[in-house]
Short mmCIF file of C-alpha atoms in Angstrom, two decimals:
data_model
loop_
_atom_site.label_atom_id
_atom_site.label_comp_id
_atom_site.label_asym_id
_atom_site.label_seq_id
_atom_site.Cartn_x
_atom_site.Cartn_y
_atom_site.Cartn_z
CA UNK A 1 -38.80 -1.02 58.91
CA UNK A 2 -39.86 -4.49 58.81
CA UNK A 3 -38.60 -7.51 60.63
CA UNK A 4 -37.77 -11.28 59.94
CA UNK A 5 -37.27 -14.20 61.91
CA UNK A 6 -34.95 -17.29 60.07
CA UNK A 7 -33.76 -20.67 61.66
CA UNK A 8 -32.11 -23.73 60.36
CA UNK A 9 -35.26 -26.23 59.17
CA UNK A 10 -32.97 -29.01 61.95
CA UNK A 11 -33.70 -26.67 64.04
CA UNK A 12 -37.74 -26.17 63.47
CA UNK A 13 -38.45 -29.61 63.57
CA UNK A 14 -36.28 -30.55 66.76
CA UNK A 15 -38.59 -28.19 67.96
CA UNK A 16 -41.94 -29.86 66.69
CA UNK A 17 -40.74 -32.95 67.44
CA UNK A 18 -40.24 -32.17 70.85
CA UNK A 19 -43.19 -30.00 71.12
CA UNK A 20 -45.08 -32.78 69.81
CA UNK A 21 -44.49 -34.61 73.19
CA UNK A 22 -47.26 -35.70 75.22
CA UNK A 23 -46.61 -34.58 78.29
CA UNK A 24 -48.28 -35.99 81.54
CA UNK A 25 -50.65 -33.59 82.82
CA UNK A 26 -49.90 -30.49 80.67
CA UNK A 27 -51.71 -30.91 77.24
CA UNK A 28 -48.93 -28.66 75.52
CA UNK A 29 -45.85 -28.10 75.99
CA UNK A 30 -43.22 -25.53 76.21
CA UNK A 31 -39.79 -24.61 75.32
CA UNK A 32 -37.16 -21.54 74.53
CA UNK A 33 -34.79 -20.33 71.95
CA UNK A 34 -32.27 -18.36 71.54
CA UNK A 35 -32.22 -15.23 69.29
CA UNK A 36 -29.62 -13.00 67.87
CA UNK A 37 -29.85 -10.09 65.57
CA UNK A 38 -28.68 -9.09 62.41
CA UNK A 39 -28.96 -5.58 60.63
CA UNK A 40 -30.97 -4.04 63.94
CA UNK A 41 -30.74 -0.61 62.77
CA UNK A 42 -31.27 -1.33 59.31
CA UNK A 43 -34.87 -1.29 57.01
CA UNK A 44 -35.28 -5.16 57.69
CA UNK A 45 -33.77 -6.42 61.15
CA UNK A 46 -33.13 -9.86 60.82
CA UNK A 47 -34.42 -12.47 63.95
CA UNK A 48 -31.88 -15.47 64.24
CA UNK A 49 -33.23 -18.49 66.29
CA UNK A 50 -30.07 -20.48 66.96
CA UNK A 51 -30.64 -23.07 70.11
CA UNK A 52 -33.65 -24.81 71.59
CA UNK A 53 -34.21 -26.28 75.08
CA UNK A 54 -37.17 -27.89 76.18
CA UNK A 55 -39.16 -27.19 79.82
CA UNK A 56 -38.81 -29.66 81.79
CA UNK A 57 -41.29 -32.48 82.54
CA UNK A 58 -40.88 -30.93 86.32
CA UNK A 59 -41.41 -27.39 85.38
CA UNK A 60 -44.59 -27.43 84.81
CA UNK A 61 -48.00 -26.46 87.28
CA UNK A 62 -50.91 -28.70 86.89
CA UNK A 63 -53.58 -26.19 85.87
CA UNK A 64 -56.84 -27.76 83.99
CA UNK A 65 -57.36 -24.57 82.92
CA UNK A 66 -54.57 -23.53 80.70
CA UNK A 67 -53.00 -25.46 78.35
CA UNK A 68 -49.45 -25.34 79.77
CA UNK A 69 -48.12 -23.59 82.53
CA UNK A 70 -44.85 -23.52 83.57
CA UNK A 71 -43.18 -22.39 86.92
CA UNK A 72 -40.74 -19.83 87.79
CA UNK A 73 -37.84 -22.47 88.03
CA UNK A 74 -38.02 -22.39 84.05
CA UNK A 75 -38.67 -18.80 84.06
CA UNK A 76 -35.77 -18.13 85.88
CA UNK A 77 -33.77 -20.41 83.73
CA UNK A 78 -34.20 -18.67 81.10
CA UNK A 79 -33.33 -15.37 82.23
CA UNK A 80 -30.30 -16.47 83.52
CA UNK A 81 -29.45 -17.60 79.95
CA UNK A 82 -30.08 -14.44 78.77
CA UNK A 83 -27.96 -13.07 81.11
CA UNK A 84 -25.13 -15.22 80.77
CA UNK A 85 -25.10 -14.88 76.97
CA UNK A 86 -26.68 -11.67 76.19
CA UNK A 87 -28.70 -13.39 73.44
CA UNK A 88 -32.29 -12.77 72.77
CA UNK A 89 -34.68 -15.80 74.20
CA UNK A 90 -38.16 -16.46 72.53
CA UNK A 91 -40.82 -18.65 74.43
CA UNK A 92 -41.95 -20.77 72.25
CA UNK A 93 -45.18 -23.89 71.79
CA UNK A 94 -47.37 -25.21 69.61
CA UNK A 95 -50.82 -26.18 68.69
CA UNK A 96 -51.77 -28.79 66.77
CA UNK A 97 -53.41 -28.65 63.55
CA UNK A 98 -52.36 -26.95 60.21
CA UNK A 99 -52.68 -23.09 59.30
CA UNK A 100 -51.75 -19.70 61.12
CA UNK A 101 -52.57 -20.24 64.55
CA UNK A 102 -53.34 -17.74 67.07
CA UNK A 103 -52.59 -16.76 70.39
CA UNK A 104 -54.44 -17.65 73.04
CA UNK A 105 -56.23 -15.27 75.77
CA UNK A 106 -54.07 -16.86 77.99
CA UNK A 107 -51.01 -16.39 75.80
CA UNK A 108 -51.75 -12.91 75.20
CA UNK A 109 -51.88 -11.59 78.79
CA UNK A 110 -48.93 -14.14 80.09
CA UNK A 111 -46.11 -14.41 77.70
CA UNK A 112 -46.03 -10.94 77.19
CA UNK A 113 -44.86 -11.00 81.23
CA UNK A 114 -42.35 -13.61 80.77
CA UNK A 115 -40.81 -11.35 77.68
CA UNK A 116 -40.97 -8.19 79.78
CA UNK A 117 -38.43 -10.01 82.83
CA UNK A 118 -36.08 -11.56 79.53
CA UNK A 119 -36.21 -7.91 78.06
CA UNK A 120 -34.94 -7.13 81.48
CA UNK A 121 -32.14 -9.87 81.55
CA UNK A 122 -30.84 -8.91 78.15
CA UNK A 123 -31.99 -5.44 76.98
CA UNK A 124 -30.06 -4.89 73.41
CA UNK A 125 -31.19 -8.59 72.31
CA UNK A 126 -34.80 -9.56 70.39
CA UNK A 127 -37.17 -11.07 72.32
CA UNK A 128 -40.47 -12.88 71.67
CA UNK A 129 -43.08 -15.34 71.26
CA UNK A 130 -43.42 -17.66 68.62
CA UNK A 131 -46.18 -20.11 67.82
CA UNK A 132 -46.44 -23.14 65.58
CA UNK A 133 -48.80 -25.15 63.76
CA UNK A 134 -48.09 -28.61 61.79
CA UNK A 135 -47.34 -25.90 59.18
CA UNK A 136 -48.01 -22.59 59.73
CA UNK A 137 -47.06 -20.10 62.56
CA UNK A 138 -47.17 -16.72 64.22
CA UNK A 139 -44.77 -14.52 66.05
CA UNK A 140 -44.27 -11.12 68.19
CA UNK A 141 -40.97 -9.64 68.72
CA UNK A 142 -39.73 -7.12 70.99
CA UNK A 143 -36.70 -5.40 69.12
CA UNK A 144 -34.32 -4.01 71.81
CA UNK A 145 -35.43 -0.33 72.84
CA UNK A 146 -39.23 -0.90 71.35
CA UNK A 147 -42.11 0.10 73.61
CA UNK A 148 -44.69 -2.48 71.34
CA UNK A 149 -43.94 -5.58 70.01
CA UNK A 150 -44.13 -6.29 66.08
CA UNK A 151 -45.23 -9.11 63.86
CA UNK A 152 -42.32 -10.76 61.82
CA UNK A 153 -42.78 -9.90 57.64
CA UNK A 154 -41.85 -13.21 57.67
CA UNK A 155 -40.19 -16.69 59.46
CA UNK A 156 -38.16 -18.11 56.74
CA UNK A 157 -37.29 -22.31 57.72
CA UNK A 158 -33.86 -22.25 56.21
CA UNK A 159 -33.27 -25.93 54.84
CA UNK A 160 -34.07 -29.14 52.20
CA UNK A 161 -36.95 -27.17 51.99
CA UNK A 162 -36.73 -23.55 52.23
CA UNK A 163 -40.38 -22.51 53.86
CA UNK A 164 -41.87 -18.87 53.91
CA UNK A 165 -44.35 -19.27 56.74
CA UNK A 166 -46.41 -15.73 57.72
CA UNK B 1 -50.77 -10.39 32.16
CA UNK B 2 -52.70 -13.71 31.26
CA UNK B 3 -53.37 -16.43 33.74
CA UNK B 4 -51.85 -18.59 31.04
CA UNK B 5 -48.36 -17.58 31.41
CA UNK B 6 -47.23 -19.97 34.12
CA UNK B 7 -49.30 -23.08 33.38
CA UNK B 8 -46.31 -24.88 31.63
CA UNK B 9 -45.03 -24.74 35.36
CA UNK B 10 -48.24 -26.06 37.28
CA UNK B 11 -46.40 -29.27 37.81
CA UNK B 12 -43.99 -27.25 40.11
CA UNK B 13 -47.18 -27.44 43.19
CA UNK B 14 -50.55 -25.50 43.48
CA UNK B 15 -48.42 -23.06 45.87
CA UNK B 16 -45.30 -22.91 43.68
CA UNK B 17 -46.50 -19.64 41.57
CA UNK B 18 -47.34 -17.81 45.14
CA UNK B 19 -43.99 -19.09 46.74
CA UNK B 20 -42.26 -16.94 43.71
CA UNK B 21 -44.31 -13.73 44.47
CA UNK B 22 -43.10 -13.71 47.85
CA UNK B 23 -39.67 -14.75 47.90
CA UNK B 24 -37.02 -12.27 47.75
CA UNK B 25 -34.05 -13.35 45.41
CA UNK B 26 -30.78 -11.50 46.09
CA UNK B 27 -27.92 -11.53 42.63
CA UNK B 28 -24.50 -10.49 43.55
CA UNK B 29 -22.79 -9.80 40.35
CA UNK B 30 -24.51 -8.56 37.06
CA UNK B 31 -21.94 -10.17 34.48
CA UNK B 32 -22.43 -13.45 32.47
CA UNK B 33 -23.90 -15.79 34.91
CA UNK B 34 -25.79 -12.96 36.78
CA UNK B 35 -28.09 -11.75 34.09
CA UNK B 36 -28.79 -15.00 32.92
CA UNK B 37 -30.07 -15.62 36.23
CA UNK B 38 -32.41 -12.30 36.65
CA UNK B 39 -33.61 -13.38 32.94
CA UNK B 40 -34.61 -17.09 34.41
CA UNK B 41 -36.10 -15.79 37.20
CA UNK B 42 -38.27 -13.44 35.75
CA UNK B 43 -39.24 -15.70 33.50
CA UNK B 44 -40.49 -18.18 36.13
CA UNK B 45 -42.51 -15.27 37.77
CA UNK B 46 -40.27 -13.64 40.68
CA UNK B 47 -41.27 -10.55 41.92
CA UNK B 48 -38.61 -9.40 44.60
CA UNK B 49 -35.12 -8.92 43.73
CA UNK B 50 -31.50 -7.34 45.15
CA UNK B 51 -29.17 -6.39 42.87
CA UNK B 52 -25.88 -5.58 43.03
CA UNK B 53 -23.37 -4.86 40.08
CA UNK B 54 -20.97 -1.51 40.03
CA UNK B 55 -20.28 -1.75 36.27
CA UNK B 56 -21.75 -0.94 32.51
CA UNK B 57 -21.57 -2.21 30.12
CA UNK B 58 -18.58 -2.39 27.69
CA UNK B 59 -18.10 -3.68 24.08
CA UNK B 60 -16.14 -6.96 25.66
CA UNK B 61 -19.27 -7.76 27.84
CA UNK B 62 -21.60 -8.20 23.97
CA UNK B 63 -20.40 -11.58 23.88
CA UNK B 64 -22.06 -13.52 26.74
CA UNK B 65 -24.18 -10.27 29.11
CA UNK B 66 -28.22 -11.63 28.16
CA UNK B 67 -30.13 -8.34 27.73
CA UNK B 68 -27.28 -5.95 26.70
CA UNK B 69 -27.14 -4.49 23.37
CA UNK B 70 -24.65 -2.10 21.50
CA UNK B 71 -26.38 0.74 22.51
CA UNK B 72 -25.99 -0.13 26.05
CA UNK B 73 -22.24 -0.28 25.45
CA UNK B 74 -22.13 2.94 23.63
CA UNK B 75 -23.87 4.80 26.52
CA UNK B 76 -21.63 3.02 29.27
CA UNK B 77 -24.83 1.74 31.00
CA UNK B 78 -24.72 0.19 34.12
CA UNK B 79 -25.31 -3.66 34.59
CA UNK B 80 -28.19 -2.94 36.60
CA UNK B 81 -30.16 -0.98 34.75
CA UNK B 82 -30.11 -3.95 31.81
CA UNK B 83 -30.79 -6.79 34.35
CA UNK B 84 -34.20 -4.20 35.83
CA UNK B 85 -35.04 -3.66 32.17
CA UNK B 86 -35.13 -7.23 31.64
CA UNK B 87 -37.13 -8.09 34.90
CA UNK B 88 -39.31 -5.20 34.31
CA UNK B 89 -40.36 -6.24 30.61
CA UNK B 90 -41.39 -9.49 32.13
CA UNK B 91 -42.96 -8.43 35.30
CA UNK B 92 -43.91 -4.85 35.45
CA UNK B 93 -44.86 -4.81 39.02
CA UNK B 94 -41.82 -6.35 40.45
CA UNK B 95 -39.86 -4.96 43.24
CA UNK B 96 -36.27 -4.69 41.99
CA UNK B 97 -33.61 -3.11 44.59
CA UNK B 98 -30.70 -2.10 42.25
CA UNK B 99 -27.72 -1.03 43.38
CA UNK B 100 -24.61 0.21 41.57
CA UNK B 101 -22.06 -0.87 43.85
CA UNK B 102 -20.78 -4.32 45.30
CA UNK B 103 -22.53 -5.64 47.71
CA UNK B 104 -20.34 -4.93 50.34
CA UNK B 105 -20.48 -1.16 50.05
CA UNK B 106 -24.32 -1.30 50.68
CA UNK B 107 -24.87 -4.54 52.81
CA UNK B 108 -28.56 -2.96 54.43
CA UNK B 109 -30.62 -4.68 51.52
CA UNK B 110 -29.17 -7.99 51.02
CA UNK B 111 -30.64 -8.98 54.41
CA UNK B 112 -34.29 -9.25 53.03
CA UNK B 113 -32.71 -12.05 50.76
CA UNK B 114 -34.61 -15.77 51.22
CA UNK B 115 -31.88 -16.71 48.79
CA UNK B 116 -28.63 -15.76 47.43
CA UNK B 117 -26.63 -16.00 44.16
CA UNK B 118 -23.44 -15.52 44.04
CA UNK B 119 -22.18 -14.64 40.94
CA UNK B 120 -19.33 -12.61 41.81
CA UNK B 121 -15.21 -13.20 40.86
CA UNK B 122 -12.60 -14.68 42.61
CA UNK B 123 -11.97 -16.80 45.96
CA UNK B 124 -11.82 -13.87 48.17
CA UNK B 125 -15.58 -12.53 46.81
CA UNK B 126 -16.76 -16.12 47.07
CA UNK B 127 -15.58 -16.06 50.64
CA UNK B 128 -16.89 -13.07 52.03
CA UNK B 129 -19.97 -13.43 50.58
CA UNK B 130 -20.61 -16.98 52.22
CA UNK B 131 -19.53 -15.20 55.03
CA UNK B 132 -22.46 -13.16 54.90
CA UNK B 133 -24.94 -15.38 54.01
CA UNK B 134 -23.46 -17.70 56.98
CA UNK B 135 -24.28 -15.08 59.52
CA UNK B 136 -27.54 -13.75 57.98
CA UNK B 137 -29.14 -17.62 57.55
CA UNK B 138 -29.49 -17.35 54.09
CA UNK B 139 -29.16 -20.21 51.87
CA UNK B 140 -26.08 -19.42 48.78
CA UNK B 141 -25.95 -20.95 45.48
CA UNK B 142 -22.76 -19.95 44.20
CA UNK B 143 -21.96 -19.79 39.94
CA UNK B 144 -18.76 -19.96 38.40
CA UNK B 145 -16.60 -20.38 34.87
CA UNK B 146 -13.12 -20.76 34.20
CA UNK B 147 -10.61 -21.24 31.70
CA UNK B 148 -7.78 -22.46 32.25
CA UNK B 149 -4.87 -23.20 29.47
CA UNK B 150 -2.22 -26.03 29.90
CA UNK B 151 0.73 -26.31 27.81
CA UNK B 152 0.09 -26.93 24.42
CA UNK B 153 -3.39 -28.94 25.06
CA UNK B 154 -6.66 -27.64 24.19
CA UNK B 155 -7.67 -25.11 26.99
CA UNK B 156 -9.77 -26.22 29.85
CA UNK B 157 -13.07 -24.68 30.45
CA UNK B 158 -14.80 -26.03 33.81
CA UNK B 159 -16.98 -24.47 36.04
CA UNK B 160 -19.22 -24.89 39.75
CA UNK B 161 -22.56 -24.62 41.17
CA UNK B 162 -22.27 -25.45 45.01
CA UNK B 163 -25.13 -24.90 47.66
CA UNK B 164 -23.76 -23.28 50.71
CA UNK B 165 -26.42 -24.03 53.04
CA UNK B 166 -26.28 -22.72 56.32
CA UNK B 167 -25.92 -25.70 59.04
CA UNK B 168 -24.07 -27.51 56.55
CA UNK B 169 -21.20 -27.75 54.91
CA UNK B 170 -19.67 -24.83 53.55
CA UNK B 171 -17.42 -24.14 50.61
CA UNK B 172 -14.36 -24.32 52.81
CA UNK B 173 -15.29 -28.26 54.11
CA UNK B 174 -16.27 -28.75 50.19
CA UNK B 175 -12.44 -27.54 49.70
CA UNK B 176 -13.37 -25.33 46.78
CA UNK B 177 -12.12 -22.19 48.95
CA UNK B 178 -8.80 -22.93 50.80
CA UNK B 179 -6.33 -20.76 52.31
CA UNK B 180 -3.43 -21.98 49.15
CA UNK B 181 -6.27 -20.40 46.59
CA UNK B 182 -6.95 -17.32 49.06
CA UNK B 183 -3.22 -16.74 48.87
CA UNK B 184 -3.21 -16.96 45.12
CA UNK B 185 -5.99 -14.22 44.47
CA UNK B 186 -3.54 -11.85 42.59
CA UNK B 187 -3.12 -14.22 40.08
CA UNK B 188 -6.20 -14.40 37.74
CA UNK B 189 -8.82 -16.77 38.08
CA UNK B 190 -8.54 -18.11 34.83
CA UNK B 191 -5.23 -18.52 33.54
CA UNK B 192 -6.21 -18.68 29.90
CA UNK B 193 -6.31 -15.01 28.70
CA UNK B 194 -7.80 -11.84 30.14
CA UNK B 195 -10.60 -14.05 32.36
CA UNK B 196 -12.09 -15.65 29.29
CA UNK B 197 -15.89 -15.78 29.40
CA UNK B 198 -18.21 -16.77 26.72
CA UNK B 199 -22.19 -17.12 26.88
CA UNK B 200 -22.74 -20.88 26.71
CA UNK B 201 -20.96 -22.21 29.75
CA UNK B 202 -22.59 -19.23 31.97
CA UNK B 203 -26.21 -20.65 30.63
CA UNK B 204 -25.86 -23.88 32.03
CA UNK B 205 -24.18 -23.29 35.32
CA UNK B 206 -26.89 -20.41 35.59
CA UNK B 207 -30.15 -22.39 34.53
CA UNK B 208 -28.26 -25.21 36.85
CA UNK B 209 -28.46 -23.01 39.77
CA UNK B 210 -32.12 -21.87 39.19
CA UNK B 211 -33.19 -24.97 38.76
CA UNK B 212 -31.70 -25.76 42.60
CA UNK B 213 -33.17 -22.67 43.81
CA UNK B 214 -36.42 -23.73 42.40
CA UNK B 215 -35.99 -27.15 44.07
CA UNK B 216 -35.51 -25.77 47.09
CA UNK B 217 -38.33 -23.69 47.45
CA UNK B 218 -41.11 -25.90 46.15
CA UNK B 219 -39.64 -29.03 46.93
CA UNK B 220 -41.11 -30.22 43.62
CA UNK B 221 -38.88 -33.02 43.37
CA UNK B 222 -38.86 -34.18 46.87
CA UNK B 223 -35.63 -35.49 46.49
CA UNK B 224 -33.20 -32.38 47.35
CA UNK B 225 -32.17 -32.89 50.69
CA UNK B 226 -27.73 -32.67 50.16
CA UNK B 227 -25.44 -30.58 49.66
CA UNK B 228 -25.04 -29.54 46.54
CA UNK B 229 -21.77 -29.47 44.46
CA UNK B 230 -22.28 -29.82 40.56
CA UNK B 231 -18.84 -29.52 38.44
CA UNK B 232 -19.40 -28.76 34.80
CA UNK B 233 -16.95 -29.84 32.74
CA UNK B 234 -16.64 -27.94 29.81
CA UNK B 235 -14.50 -30.10 27.52
CA UNK B 236 -16.75 -32.71 27.76
CA UNK B 237 -20.39 -30.39 28.34
CA UNK B 238 -21.11 -32.69 31.71
CA UNK B 239 -22.76 -31.30 34.91
CA UNK B 240 -22.03 -33.99 37.47
CA UNK B 241 -21.67 -34.20 41.50
CA UNK B 242 -18.35 -32.99 42.39
CA UNK B 243 -16.37 -35.84 44.14
CA UNK B 244 -15.48 -34.24 46.83
CA UNK B 245 -18.98 -34.58 47.84
CA UNK B 246 -17.85 -38.36 48.53
CA UNK B 247 -15.45 -36.95 51.46
CA UNK B 248 -16.91 -34.47 52.94
CA UNK B 249 -17.21 -35.11 57.01
CA UNK B 250 -20.52 -35.73 58.66
CA UNK B 251 -19.46 -33.60 61.29
CA UNK B 252 -21.08 -29.94 61.63
CA UNK B 253 -19.55 -27.13 59.51
CA UNK B 254 -16.56 -25.63 62.11
CA UNK B 255 -15.78 -22.79 59.49
CA UNK B 256 -19.73 -21.18 60.47
CA UNK B 257 -21.43 -22.75 63.84
CA UNK B 258 -24.75 -20.96 64.12
CA UNK B 259 -23.42 -19.97 67.17
CA UNK B 260 -22.15 -17.20 65.20
CA UNK B 261 -24.84 -16.08 62.87
CA UNK B 262 -25.99 -12.41 63.49
CA UNK B 263 -24.01 -9.22 63.77
CA UNK B 264 -20.55 -9.40 65.39
CA UNK B 265 -21.11 -8.48 69.52
CA UNK B 266 -18.03 -7.15 70.79
CA UNK B 267 -17.88 -7.92 74.52
CA UNK B 268 -14.89 -6.44 76.27
CA UNK B 269 -13.47 -7.66 79.38
CA UNK B 270 -10.37 -7.40 82.11
CA UNK B 271 -8.49 -10.12 83.09
CA UNK B 272 -8.29 -10.82 86.79
CA UNK B 273 -5.12 -8.95 86.93
CA UNK B 274 -5.79 -6.21 84.62
CA UNK B 275 -8.65 -5.28 87.13
CA UNK B 276 -6.86 -5.48 90.07
CA UNK B 277 -4.19 -3.27 88.44
CA UNK B 278 -6.70 -0.67 87.50
CA UNK B 279 -8.47 -1.39 91.26
#
């Protein structure tokens, strides 16, 4: 079974634009994007990203040793949205530059804990992590019921033009 | 295969061949229009196909079905086999997921498609395919032609290429689909004879659609930034933007909001009164 992620170019550029905004003390910005699924039991599952919202400026915790650290209020909001809508939620942030970005040690340790909470709030949905660069991305997807995350075979930006990332 | 094969299309960009080889293209309907599409995609270098058609080659197809032979008609060869033959003849290592059925009967593989060519007959078929494409966030290129007889006048030949881009105007927004023509579906799509179809308008329309697809994937013109609805006038041999584009609303498509993508989810909830009565 393979997995693909799709989002519109409008959403993609909106996320990039938001995540590039400077923050008073955080080096990076963080946001969340909601996700629906299609063909979840088929050979190629689709995760469809639909709506992005940024972590508010006041929800970052000053931490000189990390790119960004968000507080419990930001996480609670994401979990509440998952609970209210039953949609999946993806944690999204950006490493500036071009080429395929890589999750940092902190990304790999901390973000799955957030995703674990989201999976409890909406267990029938797909949740995950999305890391953008200027022209590429890396993602991890936890499909419903799966113990381990999967790497999507393709991340497609749909619009003018189409971009097939990953 | 020599490296020279695609050298003449290098103007499409240095990343163009890898894009073509990575993209998954779907073609629903392998008749007059779809057969042109698969031929061109194979020539360009695409390697991953999902194709659907339930029919076999008949003698009446041979005036327009690209790649079909008299032997195919005599042997009632499935149209998917003709398409597969074209593709693998040019790209032996292509992956061709071919289904001898309507796409609705085996929709799973269609989820792989990065781009869908709709070469189907009828407004209802178009509506269903567009609804699927919107739910799965896949761009859809609709291709079709028809011929109408108007009294004693010469027949009027027309056609369209429509790009239905998720998030943008749909075929309802563009006025191509409407309740009236869906209600009239029982009538023939074209009015002159038994579904008149000839090879050259199919070629023009399919080529136009393929060209739009290539631009979408490579951005080689750096100018394709908005809705495409091309109108073909077969009597005048012209292809031009449909006048309806001038009247498109700037409001987001109300027929396929992004909140409705994905598989339908059933949620049951009781009204307050019903819940109280159960207690």
